[in-house]
C-alpha atoms as one frame of an Amber mdcrd trajectory, in Angstrom:
protein
  28.627  -9.413 -20.837  30.715 -10.225 -23.710  34.134  -8.291 -23.971  36.017
  -8.133 -26.975  39.577  -6.581 -27.562  39.009  -4.583 -24.530  35.623  -3.521
 -25.255  32.310  -4.501 -23.625  30.137  -5.498 -26.928  26.777  -4.450 -26.311
  23.773  -4.714 -28.476  20.619  -2.275 -27.890  18.089  -5.188 -27.165  20.943
  -6.723 -24.861  21.229  -3.248 -23.153  17.340  -3.209 -22.728  17.064  -6.679
 -21.273  19.883  -6.074 -18.678  18.323  -2.496 -17.691  15.016  -4.543 -16.956
  16.644  -7.158 -14.999  19.106  -4.976 -12.865  17.725  -1.456 -12.864  17.623
   0.197  -9.304  14.745   2.454  -9.976  12.726  -0.649 -10.939  14.066  -2.808
  -8.169  12.633  -0.021  -5.617   9.424   0.023  -7.738   8.903  -3.461  -7.317
   9.151  -2.811  -3.334   6.220  -0.368  -3.868   4.343  -2.917  -5.785   4.800
  -5.431  -3.123   4.103  -3.122  -0.247   0.890  -2.315  -1.970  -0.135  -6.133
  -2.069   0.684  -6.400   1.703  -1.510  -3.243   2.406  -4.416  -5.087   1.101
  -3.677  -8.105   3.240  -3.352  -6.012   6.291  -6.509  -3.908   5.487  -8.582
  -7.449   5.148  -7.483  -7.810   8.463 -10.662  -5.622   9.853 -12.649  -9.398
   9.172 -10.606 -11.273  11.605 -12.216 -13.046  14.477 -11.158 -11.200  17.463
 -10.869 -13.185  20.827 -10.462 -11.681  24.308  -9.988 -13.306  27.724 -10.096
 -11.928  30.690  -9.246 -13.357  34.225 -10.183 -11.139  37.686 -10.119 -12.173
  40.916 -11.993 -10.094  43.972 -11.731 -10.214  47.586 -13.294  -7.626  50.134
 -14.823  -7.389  53.739 -17.236  -4.736  54.833 -19.146  -3.824  58.095 -22.909
  -4.849  57.888 -25.027  -1.948  57.645 -28.400  -3.923  57.966 -29.583  -6.938
  59.600 -30.360  -8.055  56.129 -26.633  -8.377  55.088 -26.632 -11.814  57.034
 -23.346 -11.005  58.993 -21.858  -8.576  61.094 -18.479  -8.550  59.177 -19.305
  -9.281  55.410 -17.049 -11.396  53.448 -17.008 -11.699  49.837 -14.968 -12.985
  47.009 -15.232 -13.588  43.425 -13.647 -14.863  40.150 -14.045 -14.129  36.489
 -13.073 -16.094  33.553 -14.671 -14.264  30.726 -14.266 -15.255  26.873 -15.452
 -12.950  23.950 -15.080 -13.518  20.591 -16.146 -11.046  17.849 -16.182 -10.343
  14.152 -17.134  -7.616  11.746 -19.427  -8.563   8.679 -19.726  -6.906   5.810
 -22.964  -5.337   6.120 -21.152  -3.048   8.876 -22.590  -5.026  11.594 -20.768
  -6.630  14.742 -21.293 -10.089  15.852 -19.935 -10.942  19.680 -20.581 -13.985
  21.443 -19.944 -13.724  25.437 -18.944 -16.723  27.478 -18.898 -15.233  31.302
 -17.982 -17.628  33.981 -18.540 -16.264  37.511 -17.694 -17.600  41.010 -18.737
 -15.852  44.067 -18.746 -16.927  47.774 -19.786 -14.822  51.198 -20.375 -15.764
  54.606 -23.904 -14.057  54.525 -26.557 -16.092  56.330 -29.102 -15.512  53.221
 -26.867 -16.733  50.666 -28.678 -19.961  49.503 -26.142 -21.116  46.583 -22.792
 -20.589  48.274 -20.337 -20.645  46.788 -22.109 -20.094  43.555 -20.999 -20.508
  39.991 -22.976 -18.439  37.344 -22.439 -19.077  33.385 -23.978 -16.802  30.942
 -23.654 -17.431  26.874 -24.757 -14.484  25.185 -24.804 -13.658  21.375 -24.997
  -9.610  20.550 -25.643  -8.019  17.337 -25.023  -4.550  16.401 -26.160  -3.065
  13.121 -26.177   0.312  11.755 -29.078   1.214   9.758 -27.955   4.502   8.456
 -24.548   5.803   8.832 -21.897   3.123   8.048 -24.538   0.724   6.608 -23.411
  -1.707   3.710 -20.195  -3.012   2.154 -19.345   0.612   0.779 -18.686   1.856
   4.401 -17.004  -1.264   5.571 -14.853  -2.223   2.586 -14.101   1.213   1.277
 -10.382   1.206   2.472 -10.215  -2.537   1.207 -11.475  -0.928  -2.172  -9.010
   2.059  -2.030  -6.304  -0.444  -0.953  -6.818  -2.513  -4.414  -7.150   0.177
  -6.492  -3.776   1.515  -5.043  -2.396  -1.600  -5.770  -3.400  -1.206  -9.609
  -1.965   2.254  -9.602   0.962   0.585  -8.338   1.169  -1.414 -11.222   0.878
   1.077 -13.491   3.442   2.905 -11.813   5.636   0.026 -12.168   4.774  -0.149
 -16.097   5.371   3.693 -16.426   8.721   3.391 -14.985   9.832   0.288 -17.359
   8.558   2.409 -19.936  10.699   5.172 -19.053  13.813   2.924 -18.476  13.347
   1.691 -21.859  13.246   5.018 -23.291  16.165   6.361 -21.232  18.468   2.829
 -21.989  17.587   3.631 -25.846  18.380   7.706 -25.613  21.714   6.674 -23.633
  22.578   4.015 -26.088  22.247   6.044 -29.170  23.850   9.226 -27.771  27.131
   7.219 -26.469  26.824   5.744 -30.356  26.744   9.578 -31.403  29.383  10.166
 -29.123  31.707   7.602 -30.382  31.124   8.478 -34.067  31.941  12.351 -33.298
  35.467  11.170 -31.790  35.861   9.072 -34.922  35.177  12.433 -37.210  37.301
  14.310 -34.871  40.014  12.074 -35.306  39.928  11.992 -39.103  39.413  15.942
 -39.050  42.880  16.287 -36.868  44.592  14.045 -39.689  43.602  16.308 -42.248
  44.362  19.215 -40.268  48.096  17.645 -39.893  48.375  16.516 -43.693  47.270
  20.191 -44.641  49.847  21.664 -41.990  52.595  19.531 -43.595  51.612  20.786
 -47.411  51.943  24.073 -45.806  55.331  23.951 -44.432  56.487  22.609 -47.831
  55.083  25.452 -49.757  56.228  27.954 -47.350  59.758  26.427 -47.773  59.410
  26.502 -51.645  57.911  30.016 -51.439  54.470  29.300 -52.857  52.675  30.036
 -49.626  52.796  33.016 -47.145  54.052  32.187 -43.753  50.669  33.292 -42.181
  48.997  30.252 -43.511  51.234  28.083 -41.790  50.044  29.783 -38.630  46.346
  29.369 -39.507  46.888  25.675 -40.139  48.971  25.193 -37.081  45.804  26.850
 -35.210  43.660  24.295 -37.061  45.529  21.685 -35.690  45.111  22.988 -32.467
  41.371  23.145 -32.376  41.218  19.689 -33.989  43.013  18.367 -30.847  40.494
  20.465 -28.693  37.596  18.483 -30.409  39.166  15.325 -29.576  39.448  16.156
 -26.482  35.684  17.309 -25.915  34.631  14.302 -27.973  36.420  11.436 -25.655
  35.102  13.513 -22.474  31.387  13.044 -24.006  31.720   9.442 -24.530  33.129
   8.563 -21.175  30.454  10.698 -19.802  27.726   9.325 -21.926  29.031   5.722
 -21.299  28.629   6.257 -17.675  25.069   7.243 -17.928  24.197   4.153 -19.539
  26.338   1.811 -17.320  24.172   3.764 -14.412  20.919   2.279 -16.301  22.303
  -0.841 -16.360  23.643  -0.902 -12.680  26.969  -2.497 -13.937  28.770  -3.444
 -11.311  32.305  -1.404 -10.379  33.863  -4.463  -8.932  36.527  -5.821 -11.121
  37.148  -2.732 -13.055  34.038  -3.284 -15.130  32.832  -0.165 -15.009  36.085
   1.099 -16.732  35.686  -1.220 -19.762  34.621   0.978 -23.060  31.405   0.040
 -24.262  31.147  -0.602 -28.230  27.529  -0.166 -29.411  26.837  -2.869 -31.753
  23.561  -2.126 -32.921  22.867  -0.310 -36.596  20.970   3.093 -35.501  19.805
   2.661 -39.310  18.485  -0.677 -39.111  14.648  -0.050 -38.609  12.324   2.914
 -39.833   9.095   3.173 -38.957   5.936   4.943 -40.762   3.737   6.656 -37.996
  -0.244   7.420 -38.540  -0.693  10.124 -36.198  -4.635   9.384 -35.105  -3.815
   5.656 -34.840  -0.918   6.584 -32.722  -3.061   8.829 -30.384  -5.701   6.080
 -30.145  -3.079   3.877 -29.162  -1.893   6.146 -26.433  -5.202   6.909 -24.977
  -5.757   3.250 -24.534  -2.079   2.014 -23.480  -0.590   4.909 -21.525  -0.114
   3.951 -17.674  -0.142   7.595 -16.673  -3.687   7.672 -17.981  -4.997   4.578
 -16.704  -3.513   5.709 -13.309  -5.324   8.946 -13.414  -8.644   7.104 -14.090
  -7.821   4.820 -11.060  -7.402   7.777  -9.157 -10.574   8.996 -10.323 -12.505
   5.999  -9.167 -11.079   6.529  -5.584 -12.610   9.844  -5.465 -15.832   8.843
  -6.746 -15.851   6.216  -3.969 -15.078   8.980  -1.302 -18.194  11.018  -2.482
 -20.490   8.071  -1.908 -18.530   7.152   1.365 -18.909  10.483   2.947 -21.975
  11.213   1.689 -23.258   8.034   3.614 -21.123   9.796   6.483 -23.932  12.943
   6.496 -26.432  10.491   7.848 -27.651  10.244  11.337 -26.625   7.325  13.494
 -29.305   4.685  13.662 -27.959   1.131  15.259 -29.904  -1.709  15.843 -28.760
  -3.504  18.990 -30.115  -7.111  19.786 -28.823  -9.774  21.993 -29.712 -13.123
  22.870 -28.409 -15.782  25.652 -28.934 -18.516  28.237 -28.000 -18.442  32.005
 -27.039 -20.944  34.346 -26.346 -21.525  38.056 -24.592 -24.090  40.073 -23.271
 -24.531  43.437 -24.235 -26.253  46.876 -27.619 -25.273  47.960 -27.736 -24.570
  52.332 -30.904 -24.830  53.688 -31.432 -23.290  56.979 -33.976 -22.874  59.616
 -35.538 -19.723  61.307 -32.354 -19.413  63.392 -30.399 -19.414  60.315 -28.614
 -22.774  61.548 -28.295 -24.900  58.428 -30.193 -28.321  58.198 -29.726 -29.666
  54.769 -27.250 -29.210  52.305 -27.592 -30.215  48.844 -24.301 -30.734  46.671
 -23.971 -28.782  43.321 -21.153 -27.264  41.317 -19.929 -25.513  38.067 -21.451
 -28.298  35.939 -24.998 -27.631  37.124 -24.807 -24.067  35.570 -23.514 -25.901
  32.347 -26.228 -28.364  32.700 -29.041 -25.545  32.745 -27.162 -23.800  29.669
 -27.384 -27.066  27.644 -30.811 -27.760  28.637 -31.819 -24.009  27.709 -33.786
 -23.781  31.011 -33.292 -19.841  31.434 -32.854 -17.609  28.290 -33.118 -14.175
  27.878 -33.254 -11.613  24.897 -32.721  -7.658  24.399 -33.373  -5.338  21.248
 -32.688  -1.765  21.227 -32.474   1.068  18.778 -29.758   3.863  19.341 -29.806
   7.200  17.528 -27.341   9.949  17.487 -27.314  13.023  15.441 -25.157  15.998
  15.727 -27.012  18.968  15.232 -24.549  21.003  12.801 -22.513  17.932  11.461
 -20.192  20.309  10.219 -17.196  17.737  10.046 -19.393  15.030   7.869 -20.608
  18.319   5.738 -16.817  19.503   5.447 -15.808  15.900   4.198 -18.265  15.395
   1.874 -17.336  18.967   0.166 -13.675  17.927   0.379 -14.206  14.713  -1.632
 -16.381  16.337  -4.086 -13.771  19.023  -4.659 -11.093  16.069  -4.800 -13.266
  14.337  -7.460 -13.481  17.676  -9.364  -9.629  17.965  -9.438  -8.854  14.666
 -10.298 -11.349  15.102 -13.507  -9.213  18.336 -14.605  -6.245  16.107 -13.760
  -7.358  13.607 -16.279  -8.056  15.985 -19.081  -4.469  17.392 -18.480  -2.838
  13.945 -18.659  -4.926  13.352 -22.011  -4.022  16.902 -23.396  -0.277  16.023
 -22.706  -0.432  12.493 -24.340  -1.858  13.886 -27.477   0.580  16.981 -27.265
   3.598  14.259 -27.083
């Protein structure tokens, strides 16, 4: 800020530059733009790898219900350590890798491997084939978030334009008020001169005393005009200070602003057709409405898919292993031989792929009335038509402006 003779010297270009850097409405709009970018990062998190680890232990005793239980009072303990890793894929399917580890121990005479260690490694895959199939269903929220980010950028550009216009208007309104104050001051001086001349004329008898009263009223009216003009200068100066976000510390708010730009320096010739064509290409509120229309179109496609029945392919494939010491008993249940073993035996069987298993399935579901999905689809179509009308309304408003 440049201060001379107790006044803040300010050109229009300086005022616009300061407003673009300091205006609080622009600062707030920047936060909205930053938030829109963070929302994208948040929603893209659906593709993050999700891990789950479970530890569990169990011990129980139970009376025997049959001679085949292998003990009068059964004692059983189990420990689990399970790791699951899953991830969503763009087609709408989900992969999940399970690594399940279980240790069991019992006092049953019929337990051959005791304690036993079981390891299962399975890969599961679930893929929707009708409803929620493809990137449209999976990436819908991501596409909406990215479009909302573009809308946020258009809102920021619109706010920048609005601030520039408001600063220009406030700047020239202040310049006008200062000029009006100068005119009012000159009018007061002329009114005082006329009153003095009237006093002389009344004294010499060339003017009626009534004329002197009228000139006094004229002086009083000019003084009122000055008071109003000064108030307008103060009010319009405050409007400009608010737009520029001038600090109130150090009495900078109280420093009078002196506009230095010449209001008659530039003249523009406007071609109406070209102006309308340029506005239809560049106006941010029009681009914002077009982006909103693209979201509504995306919703129509998405909710049309949601009316389909659910048909999912489910598949899994994996390997199993079992390890632990093996007790060999005679006919009386006495241990005659023990073969050492442990958890590593189960891992070796997994590594060697000795025991494998697989499963496939198709799961089908269809709500008979399906009213919720139909209503969502109808609402999406209504919102699309409304967005089209809003786009036409924005276009009409731009042409009118």
